[in-house]
Amino acid sequence: MSHYKPDPNKNVNLTIDGIAVTVPEGTRILEAARKVNVCIPTLCEHPDLCKRGVCRLCVVECDGRGKLLAACANDVWEGVNIVTNNLRILGIRKMIVELLLANHPQECLSCIRSTNCELQTLAADFGIRESPFRHDAADRRPPVIESETLVRDMNKCVKCGRCVEACQEVQTIRSINSSCRSIHYGISAPYHQSLAEGPCVFCGQCAAVCPVGAIYGHDQTAEAWIALNDKNCHTVIQIVPSLSTAVNDALDLPAGTVSPGVMITALKRLGFDQVFNSEIVMNAATAKENGELLNRIKNGGKLPMITVCSAGGIKFIADSYPDLSAHLSPCSQSQQMLSALARTADSSPITAITVSACIAQKFKYLRSAAHSPDGHDTGLTLTVSEIVRMFRQGGVNVAGLPEAPFDVFPGEAPPENKTNFENLRDIQEGIQKSEINLQGTKIKLLTVYGFAPARLIMDSIRKGECDASLVHIMSCPWTGGQQPCKNSN
Ligand code: SF4
Ligand code: SF4
Ligand code: FES
């Protein structure tokens, strides 16, 4: 067992490719190199995950010794002279990429990650057009669609282990792990079950960290086109106004080209009957939840009341804390709320589509018939990338379109959400504490980012130690100040 504990207040002097640099003790070779603008190629390394040193692409020479060290997994030390780039190192890195390609389906053209794949970028950077190693296409297993949310194509897995760590350590769900040995080594759920049969909550964090097209969000643009072309179906869509910025960026247009109004016109050109503002739907959902919460407080109902950002949170409680399921709010998710609010005067079926930045929103998990959408209505969630694909497929040139207003819901306007947030405190270990004022009643709210902190809170509820009245579980972990919900692909 190692007793090495770096002291971040102590500095270490070293050279990288002959350039002198001083960094705090405990700095990885990779980070020290970046400080002097030396970019060592990586594949298994990910800034939000632990050191692992699996792929060996980042190897460097230290003090001229024959043994190479993984720059992502080893810290610098006083006086070391590091070489990141010579013929030997380049040759090793190139061979690693060639070996990975030899075992990889040769179908970049049709891969969802094409142009956004770390292996493809490495192959291009090393000038590899063809792997000199034999490619055996006979073992190709078909990709598996999991609960209409994720696609797993293990033929493309480069065995970096990022997804396993995201699931096991970051989310503590432990749905997937490495399995088998040698050429059969891969990533799977226990006994090669489907993800839905195990504890998977379809948070999409495995897809968010996968460097290649081995795990990704299920593309539902074909289903959306079918709904749009069904003359008997009323197809509505809800968007958050701020998503227009993400669409703007995805289309690589000058800042401000795609405003919410331009998005509305573009979506109508695709054939949507009505385009609604998600904020109004969310306000209506929150107002309903607030009513349920006040009712529980006044009448001694189960507290804290638990709300979730996606259906994965409901499955998490059903799988891991079934004894606490009465704490869940019975209110509908925003997709079902959209369907109910958009109900037309005639009784044509509604397809309610939500655009979200997050693939976790695609997952549907119904607690009971009472939580299913109205009889014949259907719904699906498209990510920003999917909606951009639809603009391209439908030939809608978004730049220069006129603006249009959001549609208004028929009948009564949905109630406004009058929640006042107070005393928002810093996030600690993924848990944000706030106080909200609901019609004069002060309520303690815990917002929990990711399933690891959610487990802490659920355990405290079980022990009767949670003094909050409301707990909101977000599927995505808080990653060092970055916004969660970054798993759209
Ligand atoms: S979706 Fe989330 S819970 Fe399911 S395997 Fe991926 S990381 Fe694990
Ligand atoms: S599925 Fe993706 S993240 Fe998981 S080990 Fe394979 S390549 Fe890495
Ligand atoms: S990136 Fe360092 S070993 Fe994979």
Coordinates of C-alpha atoms and ligand atoms in Angstrom, one line a residue:
M1 CA 0.0 0.0 0.0
S2 CA 1.4 3.4 -1.0
H3 CA 1.8 6.1 1.7
Y4 CA 2.5 8.8 -0.8
K5 CA 0.6 12.0 0.0
P6 CA 1.4 14.9 -2.3
D7 CA 1.7 18.3 -0.6
P8 CA 0.1 20.9 -3.0
N9 CA 1.9 23.7 -1.2
K10 CA 5.3 22.3 -2.3
N11 CA 6.6 23.0 -5.7
V12 CA 8.4 20.5 -8.0
N13 CA 10.9 21.6 -10.8
L14 CA 11.2 19.5 -13.9
T15 CA 11.7 19.7 -17.7
I16 CA 9.3 18.6 -20.4
D17 CA 10.9 18.2 -23.8
G18 CA 13.7 20.4 -22.5
I19 CA 11.3 23.2 -21.3
A20 CA 11.7 24.0 -17.6
V21 CA 8.4 24.0 -15.6
T22 CA 7.5 24.4 -11.9
V23 CA 4.2 22.8 -10.7
P24 CA 2.7 21.8 -7.3
E25 CA 3.6 18.4 -6.0
G26 CA 0.9 15.9 -7.0
T27 CA 0.5 17.3 -10.6
R28 CA 0.2 14.6 -13.2
I29 CA 2.7 14.6 -16.0
L30 CA -0.2 15.2 -18.5
E31 CA -1.2 18.4 -16.6
A32 CA 2.4 19.6 -16.3
A33 CA 2.9 19.2 -20.0
R34 CA -0.3 21.1 -20.8
K35 CA 1.1 24.0 -18.7
V36 CA 3.9 24.4 -21.2
N37 CA 1.6 23.9 -24.3
V38 CA 2.7 20.3 -24.8
C39 CA -0.4 18.2 -25.7
I40 CA 0.1 14.5 -25.0
P41 CA -2.6 12.4 -26.8
T42 CA -5.0 10.5 -24.6
L43 CA -7.9 8.1 -24.9
C44 CA -9.0 6.5 -21.6
E45 CA -8.3 9.7 -19.6
H46 CA -11.3 12.0 -18.8
P47 CA -11.1 15.2 -16.8
D48 CA -14.1 14.2 -14.6
L49 CA -12.9 10.7 -13.8
C50 CA -10.1 9.1 -11.8
K51 CA -6.6 8.2 -13.1
R52 CA -6.6 4.8 -14.8
G53 CA -3.8 4.4 -17.3
V54 CA -5.5 1.7 -19.4
C55 CA -4.9 2.6 -23.1
R56 CA -1.2 3.6 -22.8
L57 CA -1.5 6.1 -25.5
C58 CA -0.1 8.9 -23.3
V59 CA 3.2 7.1 -22.6
V60 CA 6.3 9.2 -22.0
E61 CA 10.0 8.6 -21.3
C62 CA 11.4 9.8 -17.9
D63 CA 15.1 10.4 -17.4
G64 CA 16.0 8.4 -20.5
R65 CA 14.9 5.1 -18.8
G66 CA 13.6 2.3 -21.0
K67 CA 10.4 1.9 -19.1
L68 CA 7.6 4.2 -20.4
L69 CA 5.1 5.8 -18.0
A70 CA 1.5 6.8 -18.6
A71 CA 1.4 10.6 -18.3
C72 CA -2.3 10.5 -17.3
A73 CA -1.7 8.3 -14.3
N74 CA 1.7 9.3 -12.9
D75 CA 2.7 12.4 -11.0
V76 CA 5.8 14.5 -11.7
W77 CA 8.8 14.4 -9.3
E78 CA 11.7 16.8 -8.5
G79 CA 14.3 17.1 -11.2
V80 CA 12.7 14.6 -13.7
N81 CA 13.4 15.2 -17.4
I82 CA 10.4 14.0 -19.4
V83 CA 10.4 13.4 -23.2
T84 CA 6.9 13.2 -24.7
N85 CA 7.8 12.9 -28.3
N86 CA 10.5 10.9 -30.1
L87 CA 10.4 8.2 -32.8
R88 CA 10.0 5.4 -30.3
I89 CA 7.1 7.0 -28.6
L90 CA 5.4 8.1 -31.8
G91 CA 5.7 4.5 -33.1
I92 CA 4.2 3.0 -30.0
R93 CA 1.3 5.4 -30.1
K94 CA 0.6 4.8 -33.7
M95 CA 0.7 1.0 -33.2
I96 CA -1.8 1.3 -30.3
V97 CA -4.3 3.2 -32.5
E98 CA -3.7 0.7 -35.4
L99 CA -4.5 -2.2 -33.1
L100 CA -7.6 -0.5 -31.8
L101 CA -8.7 0.1 -35.4
A102 CA -8.0 -3.5 -36.4
N103 CA -10.7 -4.5 -33.9
H104 CA -13.1 -1.7 -34.8
P105 CA -16.0 -1.8 -37.3
Q106 CA -14.9 0.1 -40.5
E107 CA -18.0 2.2 -40.7
C108 CA -17.1 5.7 -39.7
L109 CA -19.2 7.1 -42.5
S110 CA -22.5 5.9 -40.9
C111 CA -21.4 6.1 -37.2
I112 CA -23.3 8.6 -35.0
R113 CA -20.0 9.8 -33.6
S114 CA -18.3 10.5 -36.9
T115 CA -16.4 13.8 -36.8
N116 CA -16.9 13.8 -33.0
C117 CA -15.0 10.5 -32.2
E118 CA -11.8 10.5 -30.2
L119 CA -10.5 7.4 -32.0
Q120 CA -11.2 8.8 -35.4
T121 CA -9.4 12.0 -34.4
L122 CA -6.4 10.0 -33.2
A123 CA -6.3 8.0 -36.4
A124 CA -6.4 11.2 -38.5
D125 CA -3.7 12.8 -36.3
F126 CA -1.4 9.8 -36.7
G127 CA -2.1 9.7 -40.5
I128 CA -3.6 6.2 -40.3
R129 CA -5.8 5.5 -43.3
E130 CA -5.8 1.7 -42.9
S131 CA -4.8 -0.6 -40.1
P132 CA -2.0 -3.0 -41.1
F133 CA -3.5 -5.6 -38.7
R134 CA -6.1 -8.1 -39.9
H135 CA -9.7 -6.9 -39.4
D136 CA -12.2 -9.6 -38.5
A137 CA -15.7 -8.5 -39.3
A138 CA -17.2 -11.9 -38.8
D139 CA -18.0 -11.3 -35.1
R140 CA -20.1 -8.2 -35.6
R141 CA -22.9 -8.2 -33.0
P142 CA -25.9 -6.0 -33.8
P143 CA -26.2 -2.8 -31.7
V144 CA -28.8 -3.1 -28.9
I145 CA -31.4 -0.4 -28.2
E146 CA -32.1 -0.1 -24.5
S147 CA -35.5 1.2 -23.4
E148 CA -35.6 3.6 -26.4
T149 CA -33.0 5.7 -24.6
L150 CA -29.5 4.3 -25.1
V151 CA -27.8 2.3 -27.9
R152 CA -25.0 0.0 -27.0
D153 CA -22.7 -1.1 -29.8
M154 CA -20.0 -3.1 -28.1
N155 CA -18.2 -3.8 -31.4
K156 CA -17.0 -0.2 -31.2
C157 CA -15.9 -0.4 -27.5
V158 CA -12.2 0.5 -27.0
K159 CA -12.3 -0.8 -23.4
C160 CA -11.2 2.5 -21.9
G161 CA -13.4 1.8 -18.8
R162 CA -14.7 5.4 -18.6
C163 CA -18.4 4.2 -18.7
V164 CA -17.8 1.7 -15.9
E165 CA -16.3 4.4 -13.6
A166 CA -19.2 6.8 -14.5
C167 CA -21.7 4.2 -13.6
Q168 CA -20.0 2.5 -10.6
E169 CA -18.2 5.3 -8.9
V170 CA -19.8 8.6 -10.0
Q171 CA -23.4 7.5 -10.0
T172 CA -23.0 4.5 -7.7
I173 CA -25.7 2.7 -9.7
R174 CA -23.4 -0.3 -10.7
S175 CA -25.4 -1.3 -13.7
I176 CA -22.5 -2.1 -15.9
N177 CA -19.0 -3.6 -15.4
S178 CA -16.2 -5.2 -17.3
S179 CA -16.8 -8.9 -18.1
C180 CA -15.0 -11.9 -19.5
R181 CA -11.3 -12.1 -20.4
S182 CA -9.0 -11.8 -23.4
I183 CA -10.6 -11.2 -26.7
H184 CA -14.1 -11.7 -25.1
Y185 CA -13.4 -8.8 -22.6
G186 CA -16.1 -6.2 -22.8
I187 CA -18.6 -4.1 -20.9
S188 CA -22.0 -5.5 -20.0
A189 CA -24.7 -5.6 -17.5
P190 CA -24.6 -8.7 -15.2
Y191 CA -25.3 -12.0 -17.1
H192 CA -25.6 -9.9 -20.3
Q193 CA -29.1 -8.8 -19.3
S194 CA -30.6 -5.7 -20.8
L195 CA -30.0 -2.5 -18.8
A196 CA -33.7 -2.3 -17.9
E197 CA -33.5 -5.6 -16.1
G198 CA -30.9 -4.3 -13.7
P199 CA -30.6 -1.1 -11.7
C200 CA -29.8 1.2 -14.7
V201 CA -31.5 4.6 -14.3
F202 CA -30.8 5.7 -17.9
C203 CA -29.0 8.8 -16.7
G204 CA -26.8 8.7 -19.8
Q205 CA -23.6 9.4 -18.0
C206 CA -21.9 6.3 -19.6
A207 CA -22.8 7.8 -23.0
A208 CA -21.5 11.2 -22.0
V209 CA -18.0 9.9 -21.3
C210 CA -17.7 7.3 -24.0
P211 CA -15.0 8.5 -26.4
V212 CA -16.4 6.5 -29.4
G213 CA -19.8 5.3 -30.8
A214 CA -20.1 2.4 -28.3
I215 CA -22.8 3.9 -26.1
Y216 CA -25.0 6.8 -27.3
G217 CA -28.4 8.3 -27.1
H218 CA -31.1 6.5 -29.2
D219 CA -32.0 8.6 -32.3
Q220 CA -35.7 9.1 -32.5
T221 CA -35.9 11.5 -35.4
A222 CA -37.5 8.7 -37.5
E223 CA -40.4 8.4 -35.0
A224 CA -40.8 12.2 -35.0
W225 CA -41.0 12.3 -38.8
I226 CA -43.7 9.6 -38.7
A227 CA -45.7 11.6 -36.2
L228 CA -45.3 14.8 -38.3
N229 CA -46.5 13.0 -41.4
D230 CA -49.6 11.4 -39.7
K231 CA -52.5 13.6 -40.7
N232 CA -54.7 12.2 -37.9
C233 CA -52.2 13.2 -35.3
H234 CA -51.8 16.6 -33.6
T235 CA -48.0 17.0 -33.1
V236 CA -46.9 19.6 -30.5
I237 CA -43.4 20.4 -29.3
Q238 CA -42.1 22.3 -26.2
I239 CA -38.8 24.1 -26.1
V240 CA -37.0 26.1 -23.5
P241 CA -36.3 29.5 -25.1
S242 CA -32.6 29.3 -24.1
L243 CA -32.1 26.1 -26.2
S244 CA -32.0 28.3 -29.3
T245 CA -28.4 29.2 -28.2
A246 CA -27.5 25.5 -28.2
V247 CA -29.1 25.1 -31.6
N248 CA -27.2 28.2 -32.8
D249 CA -23.9 26.7 -31.7
A250 CA -24.7 23.2 -33.1
L251 CA -25.4 24.8 -36.5
D252 CA -22.1 26.8 -36.2
L253 CA -24.0 30.0 -37.0
P254 CA -22.9 33.5 -35.9
A255 CA -24.0 34.2 -32.3
G256 CA -27.6 35.4 -32.0
T257 CA -28.7 34.0 -35.4
V258 CA -31.1 31.5 -33.9
S259 CA -33.5 33.3 -31.5
P260 CA -36.4 31.5 -29.8
G261 CA -38.7 33.1 -32.4
V262 CA -36.6 31.8 -35.3
M263 CA -36.6 28.3 -33.7
I264 CA -40.4 28.5 -33.6
T265 CA -40.6 29.3 -37.3
A266 CA -38.1 26.6 -38.1
L267 CA -40.1 24.0 -36.1
K268 CA -43.4 25.0 -37.8
R269 CA -41.6 24.5 -41.2
L270 CA -40.8 20.9 -40.1
G271 CA -44.5 20.4 -39.7
F272 CA -45.2 20.9 -36.0
D273 CA -48.8 22.0 -35.4
Q274 CA -47.9 24.0 -32.3
V275 CA -44.8 25.1 -30.5
F276 CA -45.1 25.8 -26.8
N277 CA -42.8 27.4 -24.2
S278 CA -41.4 24.7 -21.9
E279 CA -41.1 27.2 -19.1
I280 CA -44.9 27.6 -19.0
V281 CA -45.3 23.8 -18.9
M282 CA -42.7 23.5 -16.1
N283 CA -44.4 26.3 -14.2
A284 CA -47.7 24.4 -14.4
A285 CA -46.0 21.2 -13.2
T286 CA -44.3 23.0 -10.4
A287 CA -47.5 24.7 -9.3
K288 CA -49.2 21.3 -9.1
E289 CA -46.3 19.9 -7.1
N290 CA -46.4 22.9 -4.8
G291 CA -50.1 22.3 -4.1
E292 CA -49.3 18.6 -3.3
L293 CA -46.5 19.6 -1.0
L294 CA -48.6 22.2 0.9
N295 CA -51.3 19.6 1.2
R296 CA -48.9 17.1 2.7
I297 CA -47.5 19.7 5.1
K298 CA -51.0 20.7 6.3
N299 CA -52.5 17.2 6.5
G300 CA -49.5 15.2 7.8
G301 CA -48.5 13.5 4.4
K302 CA -45.2 11.8 3.7
L303 CA -42.3 14.2 3.9
P304 CA -39.9 15.1 2.5
M305 CA -41.8 15.0 -0.8
I306 CA -39.4 13.8 -3.6
T307 CA -39.5 15.1 -7.1
V308 CA -37.3 14.0 -10.0
C309 CA -36.0 15.6 -13.2
S310 CA -36.3 12.4 -15.2
A311 CA -38.0 9.0 -15.0
G312 CA -34.7 7.4 -14.0
G313 CA -35.2 8.9 -10.5
I314 CA -38.5 7.0 -10.2
K315 CA -36.8 3.8 -11.2
F316 CA -33.9 4.5 -8.7
I317 CA -36.4 4.7 -5.9
A318 CA -38.4 1.7 -7.1
D319 CA -35.2 -0.4 -7.4
S320 CA -33.2 0.8 -4.4
Y321 CA -35.7 2.4 -1.9
P322 CA -39.1 0.8 -2.6
D323 CA -40.0 1.4 1.1
L324 CA -39.7 5.2 0.4
S325 CA -41.8 5.2 -2.7
A326 CA -44.7 7.0 -0.9
H327 CA -42.4 10.0 -0.7
L328 CA -42.5 10.5 -4.4
S329 CA -44.7 13.2 -5.8
P330 CA -47.5 11.7 -7.8
C331 CA -47.6 14.6 -10.2
S332 CA -47.0 14.1 -13.9
Q333 CA -43.7 14.7 -15.7
S334 CA -43.6 17.7 -18.0
Q335 CA -44.1 15.6 -21.1
Q336 CA -47.5 14.3 -19.8
M337 CA -48.3 17.8 -18.6
L338 CA -47.7 19.1 -22.2
S339 CA -50.1 16.5 -23.6
A340 CA -52.8 17.5 -21.1
L341 CA -52.3 21.2 -21.6
A342 CA -52.3 21.0 -25.4
R343 CA -55.4 18.9 -25.6
T344 CA -57.3 20.1 -28.7
A345 CA -61.0 20.8 -29.0
D346 CA -61.3 17.7 -31.3
S347 CA -60.2 14.4 -29.9
S348 CA -57.3 13.7 -32.3
P349 CA -54.4 11.9 -30.7
I350 CA -51.5 14.1 -29.6
T351 CA -47.8 13.4 -30.0
A352 CA -46.1 15.6 -27.5
I353 CA -42.4 16.1 -28.2
T354 CA -39.9 17.8 -25.8
V355 CA -36.5 19.1 -26.8
S356 CA -34.0 18.6 -24.1
A357 CA -30.2 19.0 -23.7
C358 CA -30.2 15.6 -21.9
I359 CA -30.7 12.1 -23.1
A360 CA -31.9 11.0 -19.6
Q361 CA -35.2 12.7 -20.5
K362 CA -35.8 10.0 -23.2
F363 CA -36.4 7.3 -20.6
K364 CA -40.0 6.5 -19.7
Y365 CA -40.8 4.6 -16.5
L366 CA -44.5 4.4 -15.6
R367 CA -45.3 3.9 -12.0
S368 CA -48.9 2.9 -12.7
A369 CA -51.7 3.4 -15.3
A370 CA -52.5 6.7 -13.5
H371 CA -49.2 8.1 -14.7
S372 CA -49.5 7.1 -18.3
P373 CA -50.3 9.8 -20.8
D374 CA -53.9 10.2 -21.8
G375 CA -55.0 6.9 -23.5
H376 CA -54.1 7.4 -27.1
D377 CA -51.5 10.1 -26.7
T378 CA -47.8 9.4 -27.2
G379 CA -44.6 11.4 -26.5
L380 CA -40.9 11.4 -27.0
T381 CA -37.9 13.5 -26.2
L382 CA -35.4 14.7 -28.9
T383 CA -32.0 16.1 -28.0
V384 CA -30.6 19.3 -29.5
S385 CA -28.5 17.2 -31.9
E386 CA -31.6 15.3 -33.1
I387 CA -33.6 18.5 -33.8
V388 CA -30.6 20.0 -35.7
R389 CA -30.5 16.8 -37.7
M390 CA -34.2 17.2 -38.5
F391 CA -33.6 20.8 -39.7
R392 CA -30.9 19.4 -42.0
Q393 CA -32.9 16.4 -43.2
G394 CA -36.0 18.6 -43.8
G395 CA -34.0 21.2 -45.7
V396 CA -34.8 24.0 -43.3
N397 CA -32.2 26.8 -43.5
V398 CA -32.6 28.3 -40.1
A399 CA -30.4 31.4 -40.7
G400 CA -32.6 34.3 -41.8
L401 CA -36.0 32.9 -41.0
P402 CA -38.5 35.4 -39.5
E403 CA -39.5 35.2 -35.9
A404 CA -42.8 33.8 -34.7
P405 CA -44.4 33.8 -31.2
F406 CA -45.0 30.7 -29.0
D407 CA -48.5 29.2 -29.3
V408 CA -50.8 29.6 -26.3
F409 CA -52.5 26.7 -24.6
P410 CA -56.3 26.4 -25.3
G411 CA -58.7 27.2 -22.4
E412 CA -57.4 28.6 -19.1
A413 CA -53.8 29.8 -18.9
P414 CA -51.7 27.3 -16.8
P415 CA -51.2 28.6 -13.2
E416 CA -48.0 30.5 -12.5
N417 CA -45.3 29.2 -10.3
K418 CA -44.9 31.7 -7.5
T419 CA -42.0 30.0 -5.7
N420 CA -39.5 32.4 -4.2
F421 CA -36.0 30.9 -3.6
E422 CA -34.1 32.2 -0.6
N423 CA -30.8 31.5 1.0
L424 CA -29.4 29.5 -1.9
R425 CA -26.3 28.0 -0.4
D426 CA -23.2 26.6 -2.1
I427 CA -23.3 23.1 -3.5
Q428 CA -21.5 20.6 -1.2
E429 CA -20.9 17.1 -2.4
G430 CA -23.6 17.5 -5.1
I431 CA -26.3 18.7 -2.6
Q432 CA -27.7 22.3 -2.7
K433 CA -29.6 23.6 0.3
S434 CA -32.2 26.3 -0.2
E435 CA -35.2 27.8 1.5
I436 CA -38.3 28.5 -0.5
N437 CA -41.3 30.6 0.4
L438 CA -44.6 28.9 -0.7
Q439 CA -47.7 31.0 0.1
G440 CA -46.1 32.2 3.3
T441 CA -44.8 28.8 4.3
K442 CA -41.0 28.5 4.6
I443 CA -39.8 25.2 3.1
K444 CA -36.4 23.6 3.2
L445 CA -35.4 22.2 -0.2
L446 CA -32.5 19.9 -1.1
T447 CA -31.5 19.7 -4.7
V448 CA -29.4 16.7 -5.3
Y449 CA -27.1 16.4 -8.4
G450 CA -26.5 12.8 -9.3
F451 CA -27.3 9.4 -7.7
A452 CA -24.3 9.2 -5.3
P453 CA -25.5 12.2 -3.2
A454 CA -29.1 11.0 -3.8
R455 CA -28.2 7.8 -2.0
L456 CA -26.9 9.8 1.0
I457 CA -30.2 11.7 1.2
M458 CA -32.4 8.6 0.7
D459 CA -30.4 6.9 3.5
S460 CA -31.0 9.9 5.8
I461 CA -34.7 9.8 5.0
R462 CA -34.8 6.1 5.8
K463 CA -33.2 6.8 9.2
G464 CA -35.6 9.8 9.9
E465 CA -32.7 12.2 9.8
C466 CA -33.7 14.4 6.8
D467 CA -35.2 17.7 8.0
A468 CA -36.0 19.0 4.5
S469 CA -39.7 19.1 3.3
L470 CA -38.8 18.8 -0.4
V471 CA -36.0 16.8 -2.2
H472 CA -35.4 17.2 -5.9
I473 CA -33.2 14.6 -7.6
M474 CA -31.4 15.6 -10.7
S475 CA -29.9 12.7 -12.7
C476 CA -26.7 14.4 -13.8
P477 CA -23.9 14.8 -11.3
W478 CA -22.5 18.3 -10.6
T479 CA -19.1 18.3 -12.1
G480 CA -16.9 20.9 -10.5
G481 CA -19.0 24.0 -11.3
Q482 CA -19.9 23.0 -14.9
Q483 CA -23.6 22.9 -15.7
P484 CA -25.0 19.4 -15.5
C485 CA -27.1 18.1 -18.4
K486 CA -24.2 17.9 -20.9
N487 CA -25.0 14.4 -22.1
S488 CA -26.7 15.2 -25.4
N489 CA -25.2 13.4 -28.4
Ligands
SF4_1 S1 -27.3 5.0 -18.0 FE1 -26.5 5.6 -16.0 S2 -27.1 3.9 -14.7 FE2 -27.4 3.2 -16.8 S3 -25.4 2.1 -17.3 FE3 -25.2 4.2 -18.0 S4 -24.2 5.3 -16.3 FE4 -25.1 3.4 -15.5
SF4_2 S1 -18.3 1.5 -23.9 FE1 -17.2 3.5 -24.4 S2 -16.7 4.3 -22.4 FE2 -17.2 2.1 -22.1 S3 -15.3 1.0 -22.1 FE3 -16.2 1.0 -24.2 S4 -15.3 2.7 -25.3 FE4 -14.9 3.1 -23.1
FES3 S1 -4.8 8.3 -21.7 FE1 -3.2 7.7 -20.4 S2 -3.2 5.5 -20.4 FE2 -5.0 6.1 -21.5

